[in-house]
XYZ file of C-alpha atoms in Angstrom:
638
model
C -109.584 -68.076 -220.394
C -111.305 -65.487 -218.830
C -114.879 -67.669 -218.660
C -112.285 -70.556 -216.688
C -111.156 -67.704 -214.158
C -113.660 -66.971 -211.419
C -112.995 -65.124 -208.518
C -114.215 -66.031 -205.017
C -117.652 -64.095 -205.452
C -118.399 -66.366 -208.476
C -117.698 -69.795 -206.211
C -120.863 -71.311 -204.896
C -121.742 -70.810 -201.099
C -119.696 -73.377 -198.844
C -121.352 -76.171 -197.533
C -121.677 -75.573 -193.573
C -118.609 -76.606 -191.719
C -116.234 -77.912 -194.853
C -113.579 -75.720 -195.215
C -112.336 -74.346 -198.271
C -109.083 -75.784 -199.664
C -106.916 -75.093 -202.604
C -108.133 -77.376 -205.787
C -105.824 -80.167 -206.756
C -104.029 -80.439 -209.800
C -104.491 -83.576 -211.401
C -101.792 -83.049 -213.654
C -99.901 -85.580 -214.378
C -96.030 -83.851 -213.538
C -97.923 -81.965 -210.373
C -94.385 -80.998 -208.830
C -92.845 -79.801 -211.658
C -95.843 -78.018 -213.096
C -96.857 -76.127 -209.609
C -92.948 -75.177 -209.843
C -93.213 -72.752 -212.933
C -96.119 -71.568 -211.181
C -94.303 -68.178 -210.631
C -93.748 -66.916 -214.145
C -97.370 -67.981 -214.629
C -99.269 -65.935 -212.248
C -102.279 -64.719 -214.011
C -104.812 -62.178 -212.640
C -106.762 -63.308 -209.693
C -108.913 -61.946 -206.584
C -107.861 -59.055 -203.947
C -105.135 -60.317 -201.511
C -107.226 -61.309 -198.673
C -109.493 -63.785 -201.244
C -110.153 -67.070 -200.185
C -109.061 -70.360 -202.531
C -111.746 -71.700 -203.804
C -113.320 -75.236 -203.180
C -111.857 -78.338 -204.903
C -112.441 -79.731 -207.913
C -116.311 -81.572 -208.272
C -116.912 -83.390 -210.678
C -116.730 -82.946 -214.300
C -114.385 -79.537 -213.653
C -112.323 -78.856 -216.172
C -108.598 -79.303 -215.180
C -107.609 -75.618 -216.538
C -110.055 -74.327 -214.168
C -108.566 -75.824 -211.389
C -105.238 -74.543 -212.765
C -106.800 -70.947 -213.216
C -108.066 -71.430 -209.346
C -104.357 -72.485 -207.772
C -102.998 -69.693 -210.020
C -105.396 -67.067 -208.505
C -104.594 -68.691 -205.184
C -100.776 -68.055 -205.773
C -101.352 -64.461 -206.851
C -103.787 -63.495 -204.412
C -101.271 -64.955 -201.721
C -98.214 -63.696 -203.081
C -99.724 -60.219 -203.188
C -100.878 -60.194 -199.140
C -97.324 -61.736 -198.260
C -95.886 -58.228 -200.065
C -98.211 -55.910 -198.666
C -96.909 -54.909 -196.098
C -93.322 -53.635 -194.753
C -93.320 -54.481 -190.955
C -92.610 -57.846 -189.655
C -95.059 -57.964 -187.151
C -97.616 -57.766 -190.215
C -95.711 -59.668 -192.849
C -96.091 -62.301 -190.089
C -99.748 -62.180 -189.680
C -100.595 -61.955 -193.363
C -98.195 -65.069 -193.931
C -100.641 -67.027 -191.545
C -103.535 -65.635 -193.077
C -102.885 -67.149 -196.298
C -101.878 -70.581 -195.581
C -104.583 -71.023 -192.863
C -106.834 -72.704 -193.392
C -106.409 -72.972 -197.334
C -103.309 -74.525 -197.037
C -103.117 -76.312 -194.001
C -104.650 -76.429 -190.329
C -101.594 -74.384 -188.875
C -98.656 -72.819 -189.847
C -95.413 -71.950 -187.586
C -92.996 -69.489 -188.048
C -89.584 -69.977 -186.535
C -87.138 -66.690 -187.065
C -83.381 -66.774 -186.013
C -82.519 -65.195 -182.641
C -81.506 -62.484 -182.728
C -83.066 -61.367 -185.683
C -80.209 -60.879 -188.355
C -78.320 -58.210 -190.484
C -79.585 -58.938 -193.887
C -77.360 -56.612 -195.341
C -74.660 -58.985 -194.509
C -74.294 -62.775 -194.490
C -75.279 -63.785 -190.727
C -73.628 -66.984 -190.940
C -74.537 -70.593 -189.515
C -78.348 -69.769 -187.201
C -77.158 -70.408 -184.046
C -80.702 -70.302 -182.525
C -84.764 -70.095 -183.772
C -87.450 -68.414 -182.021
C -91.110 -68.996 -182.680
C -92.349 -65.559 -183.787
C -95.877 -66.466 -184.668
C -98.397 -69.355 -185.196
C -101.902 -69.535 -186.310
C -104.113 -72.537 -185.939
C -102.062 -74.541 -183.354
C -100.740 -74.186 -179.420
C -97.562 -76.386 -180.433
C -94.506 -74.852 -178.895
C -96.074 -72.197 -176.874
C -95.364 -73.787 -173.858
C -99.239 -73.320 -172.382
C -99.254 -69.807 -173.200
C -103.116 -68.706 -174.020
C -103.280 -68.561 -177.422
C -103.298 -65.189 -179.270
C -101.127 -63.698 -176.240
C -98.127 -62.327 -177.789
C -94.523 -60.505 -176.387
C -93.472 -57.656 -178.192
C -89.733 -58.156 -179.227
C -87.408 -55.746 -180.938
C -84.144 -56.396 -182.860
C -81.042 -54.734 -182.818
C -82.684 -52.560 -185.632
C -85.652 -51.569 -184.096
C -87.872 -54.608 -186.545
C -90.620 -55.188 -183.851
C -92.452 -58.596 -184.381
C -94.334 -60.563 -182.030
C -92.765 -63.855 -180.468
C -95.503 -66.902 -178.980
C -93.503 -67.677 -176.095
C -91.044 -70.302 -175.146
C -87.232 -70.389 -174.909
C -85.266 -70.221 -178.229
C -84.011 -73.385 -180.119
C -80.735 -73.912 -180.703
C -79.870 -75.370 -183.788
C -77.273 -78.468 -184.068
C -74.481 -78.664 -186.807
C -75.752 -81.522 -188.003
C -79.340 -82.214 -186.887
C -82.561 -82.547 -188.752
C -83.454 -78.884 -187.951
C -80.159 -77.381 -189.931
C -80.539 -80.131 -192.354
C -83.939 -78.499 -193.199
C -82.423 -75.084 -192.987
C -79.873 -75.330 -194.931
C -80.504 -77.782 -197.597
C -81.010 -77.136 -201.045
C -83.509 -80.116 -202.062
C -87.259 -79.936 -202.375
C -89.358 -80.380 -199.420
C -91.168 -83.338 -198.972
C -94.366 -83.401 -197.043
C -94.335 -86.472 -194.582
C -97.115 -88.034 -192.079
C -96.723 -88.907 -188.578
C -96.093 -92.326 -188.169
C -96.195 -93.562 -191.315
C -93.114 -94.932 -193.300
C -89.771 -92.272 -193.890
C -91.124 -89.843 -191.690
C -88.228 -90.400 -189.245
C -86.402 -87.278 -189.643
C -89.177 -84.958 -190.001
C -90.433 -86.680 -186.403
C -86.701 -85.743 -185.360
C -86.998 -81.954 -186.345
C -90.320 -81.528 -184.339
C -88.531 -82.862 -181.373
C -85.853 -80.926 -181.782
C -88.205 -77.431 -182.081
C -90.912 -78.438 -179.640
C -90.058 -81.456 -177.948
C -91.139 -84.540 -177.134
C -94.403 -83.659 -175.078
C -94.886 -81.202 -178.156
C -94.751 -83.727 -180.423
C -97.113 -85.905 -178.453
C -100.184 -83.305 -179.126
C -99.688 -84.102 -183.233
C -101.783 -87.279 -183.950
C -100.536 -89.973 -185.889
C -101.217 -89.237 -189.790
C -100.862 -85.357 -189.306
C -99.260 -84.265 -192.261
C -96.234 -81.804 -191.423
C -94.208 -79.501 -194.082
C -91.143 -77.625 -192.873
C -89.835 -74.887 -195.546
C -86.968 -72.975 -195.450
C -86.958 -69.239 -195.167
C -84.454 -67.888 -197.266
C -83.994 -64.252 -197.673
C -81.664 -62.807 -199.990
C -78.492 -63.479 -198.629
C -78.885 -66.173 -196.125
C -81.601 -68.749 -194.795
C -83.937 -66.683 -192.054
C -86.274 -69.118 -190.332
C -88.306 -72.247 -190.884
C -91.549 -72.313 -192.023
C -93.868 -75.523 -190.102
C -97.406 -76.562 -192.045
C -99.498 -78.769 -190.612
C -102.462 -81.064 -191.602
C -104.634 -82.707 -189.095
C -105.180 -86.675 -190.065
C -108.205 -86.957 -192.829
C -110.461 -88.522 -190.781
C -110.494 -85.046 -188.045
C -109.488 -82.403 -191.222
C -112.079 -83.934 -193.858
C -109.021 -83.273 -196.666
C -106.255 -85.885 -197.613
C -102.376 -85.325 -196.669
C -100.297 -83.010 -198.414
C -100.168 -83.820 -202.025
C -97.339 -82.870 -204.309
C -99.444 -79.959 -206.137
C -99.534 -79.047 -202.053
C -96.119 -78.943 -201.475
C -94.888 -77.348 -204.499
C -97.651 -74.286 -203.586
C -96.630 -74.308 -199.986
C -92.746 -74.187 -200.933
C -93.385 -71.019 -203.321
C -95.653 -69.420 -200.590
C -92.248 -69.768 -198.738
C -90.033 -68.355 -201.246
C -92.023 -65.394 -201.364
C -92.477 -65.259 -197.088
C -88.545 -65.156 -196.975
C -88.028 -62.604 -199.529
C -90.976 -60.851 -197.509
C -89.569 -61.344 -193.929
C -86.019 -59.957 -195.462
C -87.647 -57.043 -196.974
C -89.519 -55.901 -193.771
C -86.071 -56.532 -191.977
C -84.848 -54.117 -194.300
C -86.903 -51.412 -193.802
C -86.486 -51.499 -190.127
C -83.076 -51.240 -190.104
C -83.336 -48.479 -192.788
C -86.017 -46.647 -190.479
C -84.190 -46.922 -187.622
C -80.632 -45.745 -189.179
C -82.721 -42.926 -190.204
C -84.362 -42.303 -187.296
C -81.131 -42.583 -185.293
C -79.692 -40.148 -187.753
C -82.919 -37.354 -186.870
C -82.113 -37.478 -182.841
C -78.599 -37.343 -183.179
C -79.123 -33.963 -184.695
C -81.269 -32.784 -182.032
C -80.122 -31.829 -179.119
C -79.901 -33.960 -175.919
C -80.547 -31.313 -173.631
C -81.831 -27.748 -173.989
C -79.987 -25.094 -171.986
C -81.517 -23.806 -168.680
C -81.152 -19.922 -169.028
C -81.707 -17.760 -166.214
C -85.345 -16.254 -166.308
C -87.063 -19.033 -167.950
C -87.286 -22.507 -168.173
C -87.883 -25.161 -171.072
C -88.383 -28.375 -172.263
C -89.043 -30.284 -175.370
C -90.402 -33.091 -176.699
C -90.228 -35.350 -179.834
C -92.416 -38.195 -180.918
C -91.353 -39.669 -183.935
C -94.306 -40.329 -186.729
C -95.582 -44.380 -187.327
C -92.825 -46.543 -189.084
C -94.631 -46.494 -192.294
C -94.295 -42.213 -192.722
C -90.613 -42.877 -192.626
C -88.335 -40.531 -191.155
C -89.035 -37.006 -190.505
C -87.553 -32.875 -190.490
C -88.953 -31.326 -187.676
C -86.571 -30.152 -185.029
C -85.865 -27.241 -181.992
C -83.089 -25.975 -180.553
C -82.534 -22.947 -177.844
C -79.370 -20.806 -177.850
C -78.701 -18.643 -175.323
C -78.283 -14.654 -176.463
C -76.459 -12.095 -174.232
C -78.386 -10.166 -171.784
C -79.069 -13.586 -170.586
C -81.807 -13.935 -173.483
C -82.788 -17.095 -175.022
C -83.621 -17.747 -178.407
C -86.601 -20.254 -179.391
C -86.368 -22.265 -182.703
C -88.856 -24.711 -184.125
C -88.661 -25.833 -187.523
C -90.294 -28.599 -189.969
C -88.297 -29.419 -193.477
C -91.084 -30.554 -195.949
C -90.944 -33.989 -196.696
C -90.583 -37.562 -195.190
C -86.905 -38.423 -196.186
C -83.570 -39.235 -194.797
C -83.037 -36.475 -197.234
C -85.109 -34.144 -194.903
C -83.311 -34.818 -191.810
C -79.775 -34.576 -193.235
C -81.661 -31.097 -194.443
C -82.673 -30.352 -191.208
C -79.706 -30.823 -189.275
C -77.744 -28.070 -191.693
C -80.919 -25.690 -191.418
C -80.377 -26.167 -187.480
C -76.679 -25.720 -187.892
C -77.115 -22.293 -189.887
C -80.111 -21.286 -187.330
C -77.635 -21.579 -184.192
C -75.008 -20.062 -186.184
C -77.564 -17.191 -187.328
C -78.785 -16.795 -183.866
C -74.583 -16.418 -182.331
C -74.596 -13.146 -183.786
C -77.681 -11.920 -182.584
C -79.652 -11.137 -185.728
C -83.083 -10.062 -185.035
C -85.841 -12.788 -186.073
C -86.671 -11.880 -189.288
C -83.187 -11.762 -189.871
C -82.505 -15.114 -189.056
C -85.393 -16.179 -191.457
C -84.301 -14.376 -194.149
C -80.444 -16.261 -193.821
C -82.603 -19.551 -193.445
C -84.242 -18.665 -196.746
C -81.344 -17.775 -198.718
C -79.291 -20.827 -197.127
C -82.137 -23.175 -198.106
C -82.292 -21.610 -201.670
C -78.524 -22.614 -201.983
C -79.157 -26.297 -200.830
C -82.375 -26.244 -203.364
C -85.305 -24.715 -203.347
C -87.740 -27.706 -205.195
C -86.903 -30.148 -202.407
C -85.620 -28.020 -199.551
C -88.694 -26.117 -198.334
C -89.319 -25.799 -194.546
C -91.199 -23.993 -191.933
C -89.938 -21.957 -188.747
C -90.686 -20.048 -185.909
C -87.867 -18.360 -184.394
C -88.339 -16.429 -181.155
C -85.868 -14.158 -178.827
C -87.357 -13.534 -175.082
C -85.796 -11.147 -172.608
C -86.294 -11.495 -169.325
C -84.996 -8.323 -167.996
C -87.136 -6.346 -170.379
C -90.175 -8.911 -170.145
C -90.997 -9.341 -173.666
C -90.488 -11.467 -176.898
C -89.529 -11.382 -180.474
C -91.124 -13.205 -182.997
C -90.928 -13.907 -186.613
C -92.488 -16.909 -188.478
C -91.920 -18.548 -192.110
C -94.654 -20.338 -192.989
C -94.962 -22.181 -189.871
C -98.484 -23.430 -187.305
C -99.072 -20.118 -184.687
C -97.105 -20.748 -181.450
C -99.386 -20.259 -178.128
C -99.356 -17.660 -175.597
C -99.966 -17.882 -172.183
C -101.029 -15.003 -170.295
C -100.001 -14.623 -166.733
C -103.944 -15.134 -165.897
C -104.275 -18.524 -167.259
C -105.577 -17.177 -170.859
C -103.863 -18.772 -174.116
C -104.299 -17.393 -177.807
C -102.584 -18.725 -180.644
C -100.244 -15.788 -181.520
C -101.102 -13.990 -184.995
C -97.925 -13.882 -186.758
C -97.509 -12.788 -190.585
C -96.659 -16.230 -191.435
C -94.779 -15.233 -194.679
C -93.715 -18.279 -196.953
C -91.859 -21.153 -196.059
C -87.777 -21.169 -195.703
C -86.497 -22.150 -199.377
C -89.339 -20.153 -201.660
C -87.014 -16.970 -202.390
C -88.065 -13.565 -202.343
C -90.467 -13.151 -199.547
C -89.772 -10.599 -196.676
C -90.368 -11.774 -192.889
C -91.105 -9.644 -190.449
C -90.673 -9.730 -186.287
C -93.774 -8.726 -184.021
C -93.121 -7.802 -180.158
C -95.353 -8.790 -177.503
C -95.238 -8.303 -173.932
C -93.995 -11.286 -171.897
C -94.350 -10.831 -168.184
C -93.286 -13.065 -165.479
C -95.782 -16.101 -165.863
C -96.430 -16.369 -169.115
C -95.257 -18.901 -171.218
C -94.684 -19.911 -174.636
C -95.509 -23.363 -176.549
C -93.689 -23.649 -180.402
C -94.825 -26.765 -182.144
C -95.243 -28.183 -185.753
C -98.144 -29.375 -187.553
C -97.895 -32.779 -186.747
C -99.388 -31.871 -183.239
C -102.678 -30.554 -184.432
C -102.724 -32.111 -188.055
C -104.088 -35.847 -188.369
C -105.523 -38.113 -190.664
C -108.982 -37.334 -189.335
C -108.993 -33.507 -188.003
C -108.226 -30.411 -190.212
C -105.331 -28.216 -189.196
C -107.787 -25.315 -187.630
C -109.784 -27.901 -185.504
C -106.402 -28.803 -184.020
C -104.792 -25.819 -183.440
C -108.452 -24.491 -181.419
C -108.212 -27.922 -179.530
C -105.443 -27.047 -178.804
C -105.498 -23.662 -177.093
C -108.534 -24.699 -175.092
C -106.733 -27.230 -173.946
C -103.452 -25.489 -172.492
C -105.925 -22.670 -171.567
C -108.459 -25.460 -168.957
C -105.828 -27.538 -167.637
C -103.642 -26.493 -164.656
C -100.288 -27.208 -165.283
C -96.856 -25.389 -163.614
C -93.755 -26.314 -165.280
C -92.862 -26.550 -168.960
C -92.810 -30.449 -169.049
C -96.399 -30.372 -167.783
C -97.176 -27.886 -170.404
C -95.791 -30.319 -173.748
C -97.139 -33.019 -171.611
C -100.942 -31.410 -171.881
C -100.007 -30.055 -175.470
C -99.573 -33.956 -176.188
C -102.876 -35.201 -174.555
C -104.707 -33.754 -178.080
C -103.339 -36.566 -179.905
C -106.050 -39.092 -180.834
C -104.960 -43.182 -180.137
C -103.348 -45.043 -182.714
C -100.278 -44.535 -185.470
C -99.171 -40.921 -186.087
C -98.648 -39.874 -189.584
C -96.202 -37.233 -189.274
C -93.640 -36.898 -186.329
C -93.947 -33.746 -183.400
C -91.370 -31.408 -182.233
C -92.595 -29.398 -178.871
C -90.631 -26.870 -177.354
C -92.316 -25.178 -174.009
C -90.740 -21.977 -172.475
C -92.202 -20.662 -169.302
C -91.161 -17.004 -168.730
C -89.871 -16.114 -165.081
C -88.232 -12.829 -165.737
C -85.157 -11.197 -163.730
C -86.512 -8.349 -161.612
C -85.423 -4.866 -161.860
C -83.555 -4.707 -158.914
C -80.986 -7.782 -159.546
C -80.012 -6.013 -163.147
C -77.377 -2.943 -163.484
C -76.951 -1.368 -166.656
C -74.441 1.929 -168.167
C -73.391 3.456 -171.577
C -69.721 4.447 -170.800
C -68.400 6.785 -173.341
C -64.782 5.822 -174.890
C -62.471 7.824 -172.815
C -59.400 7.417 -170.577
C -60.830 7.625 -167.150
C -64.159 5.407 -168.514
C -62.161 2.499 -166.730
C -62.174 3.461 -163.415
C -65.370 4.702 -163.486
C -66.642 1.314 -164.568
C -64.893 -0.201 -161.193
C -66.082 2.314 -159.060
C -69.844 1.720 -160.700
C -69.145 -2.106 -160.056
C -68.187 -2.110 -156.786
C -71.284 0.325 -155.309
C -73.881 -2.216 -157.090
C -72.133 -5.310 -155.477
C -72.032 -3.616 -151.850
C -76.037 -2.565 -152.635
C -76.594 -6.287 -153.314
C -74.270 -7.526 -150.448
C -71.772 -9.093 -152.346
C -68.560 -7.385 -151.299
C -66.672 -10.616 -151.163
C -66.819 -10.351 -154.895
C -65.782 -7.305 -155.271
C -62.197 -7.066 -155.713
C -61.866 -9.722 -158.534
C -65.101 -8.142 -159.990
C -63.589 -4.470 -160.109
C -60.461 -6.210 -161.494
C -61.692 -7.919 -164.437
C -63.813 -5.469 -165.135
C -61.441 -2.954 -165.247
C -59.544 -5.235 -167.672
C -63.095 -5.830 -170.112
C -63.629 -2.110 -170.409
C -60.063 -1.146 -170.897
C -59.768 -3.091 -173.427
C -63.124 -2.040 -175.173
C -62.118 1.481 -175.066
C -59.193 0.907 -177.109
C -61.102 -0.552 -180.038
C -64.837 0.948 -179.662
C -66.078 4.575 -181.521
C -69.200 4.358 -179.722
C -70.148 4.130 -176.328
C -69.206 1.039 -174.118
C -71.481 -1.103 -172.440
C -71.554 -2.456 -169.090
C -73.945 -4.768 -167.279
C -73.935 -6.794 -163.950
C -76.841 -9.592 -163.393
C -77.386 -11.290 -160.205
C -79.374 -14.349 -160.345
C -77.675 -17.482 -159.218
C -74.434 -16.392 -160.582
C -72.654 -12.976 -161.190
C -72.842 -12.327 -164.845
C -70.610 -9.168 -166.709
C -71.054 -8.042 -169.565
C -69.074 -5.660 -171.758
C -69.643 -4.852 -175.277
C -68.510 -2.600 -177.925
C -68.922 -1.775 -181.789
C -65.887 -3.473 -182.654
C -65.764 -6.654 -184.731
C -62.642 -8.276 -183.620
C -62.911 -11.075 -181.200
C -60.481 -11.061 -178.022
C -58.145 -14.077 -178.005
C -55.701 -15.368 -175.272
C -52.454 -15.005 -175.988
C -48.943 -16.580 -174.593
C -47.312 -13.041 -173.728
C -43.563 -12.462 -172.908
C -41.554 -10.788 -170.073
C -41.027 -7.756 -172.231
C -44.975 -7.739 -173.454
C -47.304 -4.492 -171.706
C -50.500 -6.213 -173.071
C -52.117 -9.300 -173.609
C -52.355 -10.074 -170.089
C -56.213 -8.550 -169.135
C -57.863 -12.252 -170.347
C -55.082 -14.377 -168.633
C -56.458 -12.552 -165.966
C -60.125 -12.633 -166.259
C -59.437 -16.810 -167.014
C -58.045 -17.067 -164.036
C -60.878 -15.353 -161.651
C -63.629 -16.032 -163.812
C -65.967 -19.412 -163.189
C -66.305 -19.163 -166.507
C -65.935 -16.457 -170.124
C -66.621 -16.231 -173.462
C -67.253 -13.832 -176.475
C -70.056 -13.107 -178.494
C -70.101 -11.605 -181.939
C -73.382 -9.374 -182.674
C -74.576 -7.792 -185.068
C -73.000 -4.364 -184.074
C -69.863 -4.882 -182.420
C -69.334 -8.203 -179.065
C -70.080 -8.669 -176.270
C -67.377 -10.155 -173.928
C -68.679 -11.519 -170.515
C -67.391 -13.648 -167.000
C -69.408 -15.522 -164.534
C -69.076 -16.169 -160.967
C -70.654 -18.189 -158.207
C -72.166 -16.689 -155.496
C -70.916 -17.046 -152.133
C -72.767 -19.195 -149.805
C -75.063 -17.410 -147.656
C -74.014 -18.473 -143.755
């Protein structure tokens, strides 16, 4: 057997101009021999082999059997290779033309379908690719395709022309739907009525008139695994213009297996891209839509998601504002290319917001990450961080990192350096200390957190990228965050990305000196009228008397209450910036709550009242006591 198999480098040189064709089977039962084909498939060429030429004389018969089988294999093998429909497409026409046939159509329903459900009765076809012929293009220039994408993101390219609708009744949903064997018929000969009919009813009759009598036309089903998909069109130019005969029944039998295995191909790449695109779905819903804008700073983010075929992603970012109007700076990257690693994600992003409410320092947050990652399991759960605090009021940041790429600093001047951090081990290994590093932050400076997938590629080591990098942000002129991801992004070479990118840009502002008040008020009786007397002078220095009176009065309510609870000293703070922030904090645990007080009640009332001046409140848990605070506009400067 294996001196009767030859592969297409053992197949004599083609004659100039004959093309080569797939050999005929002289066998006797042709259709129902080329039919058990499938469980017969024996070894054969690579995918993208040619068939060889047909039989010459003398040629054994099993040769020719060995060739067809190769053929089938070879074929059946491109058809698979691939998971997007665009390509599944292309490698479908690749195949049949020209070994087939002279041209090959392929019609898909419009819309494209949910194959994980029956679709029901194909309302309409499309033509989403054809190779070898302009039929049904409708004088578009051949080769010029639209990109089209279905409800599930499948992207696949469509030749032009309105869709089809398909007739209860017609030839084109008799072909569709019915269960016998195709026949191969020829243009103007004898019984070719209805196959004339279904080209008319796909292309027309002025596309009809560019197929020459005795062109030999197959249309096959595409049936995917739960319901018919599309309709496959082969065609054969007459003999005397193609140099080959008609399709044979050996032909058609080969051609309606090709088709078999193009259905189960076009359902499987449908598949996938509703799969990739749940998943993907499922990453961005768990990041955030919008980042807040804190006072002193200002961000933005970006996220590119990595080429279809590296499946979904972990990478993620997230800013939570701190008290002290601080900001805290989280990117992250769970290990792994999973829907597993975003559902990950999205609980390691839950825990880090959680972690970062109560106002842990950095390394503290990493080391909860760890042991929260350990729980979920450390073989599959690993993942990276950076997690960063800035203050503006004290110009400077906080940073600790777990395993993570170096984040860039920008210097006031224009300089960037990829900040040293003792990168530790990734989140989920166990055991491994973190540590936070302060570094001065001054108004101008700014702050770029990123994972690998920025600087890493197929073609250019980690190091190269992260250097490529800094010169970059360091020789362009940019002014706002989005201009800053926007130049991060500019690294990235053309073509697919194998990983997906999370960018988060901060660009430090600051809060001068003079628009921040600060005091340590020790626990005692009189502590709350000093705290409204303190109040009121800082307002009248910053010409905001008309604030005054509700300020001094929920103040007086804020500190009142801390002294009842705290054993250390109190805390009180006034920022201006575009709003009047207060804060008040204390060593005590317990979180105020409003409460529905009676006539008879002496307390409870202090946040009924701060509600009800306040633009807005809240309170913070820390790690050493709360922090209770109130906002309110300014008044509008006449």
């Amino acid at each position: 057997m294996r001196d009767q198999l030859k592969t297409e480098a053992e197949q004599p040189p083609a004659v100039p101009g004959q093309r080569r064709q797939v050999p005929a089977l002289t066998t006797t039962p042709a259709p129902a021999a080329t039919a058990a084909l499938p469980n017969a498939l024996a070894p054969a060429p690579s995918a993208g082999a040619a068939a060889p030429a047909r039989r010459t004389a003398g040629r054994p018969e099993r040769a020719e059997m060995a060739d067809r089988l190769g053929y089938l294999d070879s074929a059946t093998r491109r058809i698979n290779s691939a998971l997007d429909l665009a390509a599944t497409l292309r490698n479908i026409g690749r195949v049949l033309v020209p070994t087939l046939a002279d041209a090959a159509v392929v019609h898909l329903r419009d819309p494209l379908p949910n194959v994980e459900r029956e679709p029901g009765f194909p309302e309409e076809l499309r033509i989403h690719h054809s190779t070898g012929t302009r039929i049904g293009r409708r004088g578009r220039p051949s080769g010029l395709d639209d990109r089209r994408r279905s409800r599930y993101g499948a992207r696949s390219t469509a030749d032009g022309g309105p869709a089809t609708p398909v007739t209860r009744g017609g030839a084109l949903a008799h072909a569709l739907l019915s269960r016998r064997p195709a026949e191969a018929a020829v243009l103007g000969a004898p019984g070719a009525e209805r196959t004339e009919t279904l080209l008319r009813e796909l292309y027309g009759t002025r596309g009809v008139a560019r197929l020459a009598a005795g062109t030999s036309v197959l249309a096959l089903p595409l049936r995917g695994r739960k319901a018919v998909l599309g309709l496959l069109i082969l065609i054969r130019r007459p003999p005397e213009r193609s140099g080959r005969p008609v399709f044979d029944a050996a032909d058609t039998a080969t051609a309606a297996h090709l088709a078999t295995q193009a259905g189960l191909a076009v359902d499987t790449a449908l598949r996938y891209a509703r799969e990739w695109e749940i998943a993907n779905e499922l990453q961005r819903s768990m990041l955030p839509l919008r980042l807040p804008q804190s006072h002193g700073v200002r961000i933005a983010q970006r996220y590119l998601p990595g080429e279809r075929g590296a499946q979904v992603g972990g990478d993620w970012y997230d800013a939570v504002p701190l008290p002290g109007n601080r900001v805290a700076l989280i990117v992250g990257d769970v290990m792994g290319h999973s829907l597993t690693s975003a559902a990950i994600m999205g609980q390691l992003r839950t825990s880090a917001q959680t972690l970062a409410a109560l106002d842990l320092p950095p390394h503290e947050v990493l080391y909860h990450l760890d042991e929260q990652a350990q729980r979920l399991g450390r073989e599959q759960h690993l993942a990276t961080c950076v997690y960063a605090v800035y203050d503006p009021i004290a110009n400077r940041v906080v940073m600790a990192n777990a395993g993570h790429v170096p984040p860039v600093l920008v210097r006031p001047d224009g300089t960037a350096e990829l900040v040293e951090l003792d990168s530790g081990a990734p989140i989920g290994v166990g055991g491994v200390d973190f540590n936070s590093v302060e570094l001065p932050a001054p108004p101008g400076s700014a702050l770029l957190l990123f994972t690998d997938g920025l600087v890493e590629t197929r073609t250019r080591p980690i190091s190269d990228g992260l250097e490529v990098l800094r010169a970059r942000i360091a020789a362009a002129r940019w002014q706002s965050p989005e201009q800053l991801c926007q130049e991060a992004l500019r690294i990235l070479p053309p073509g697919d990305r194998g990983d997906d990118i999370a960018l988060l840009g901060a660009c430090f502002d600051g809060i001068p000196a003079g628009d921040v008040a600060h005091w340590y008020l020790q626990p005692r009786n009189e502590t709350p009228g000093r705290a409204r007397r303190l109040a009121a002078h800082t307002l009248r220095r910053w010409g905001l008397d008309e604030l005054s009176e509700a300020t001094e009065l929920m103040v007086s309510e804020l500190v009142t209450n801390a002294v009842q609870h705290a054993t250390r000293p109190v805390t009180l703070s006034l920022v201006r910036t575009t709003r009047l922030r207060c804060e008040v904090g204390d060593d005590s645990p317990l979180l105020p709550r409003p409460r529905r007080t009676g006539p008879e009640d002496e307390r409870g009332r202090g946040l009924q009242i701060v509600a009800r001046c306040a633009d807005r409140w809240g309170a913070t848990r820390l790690g050493t006591g709360k922090v209770v605070w109130f906002e309110q506009r300014l008044p509008v400067q006449t």
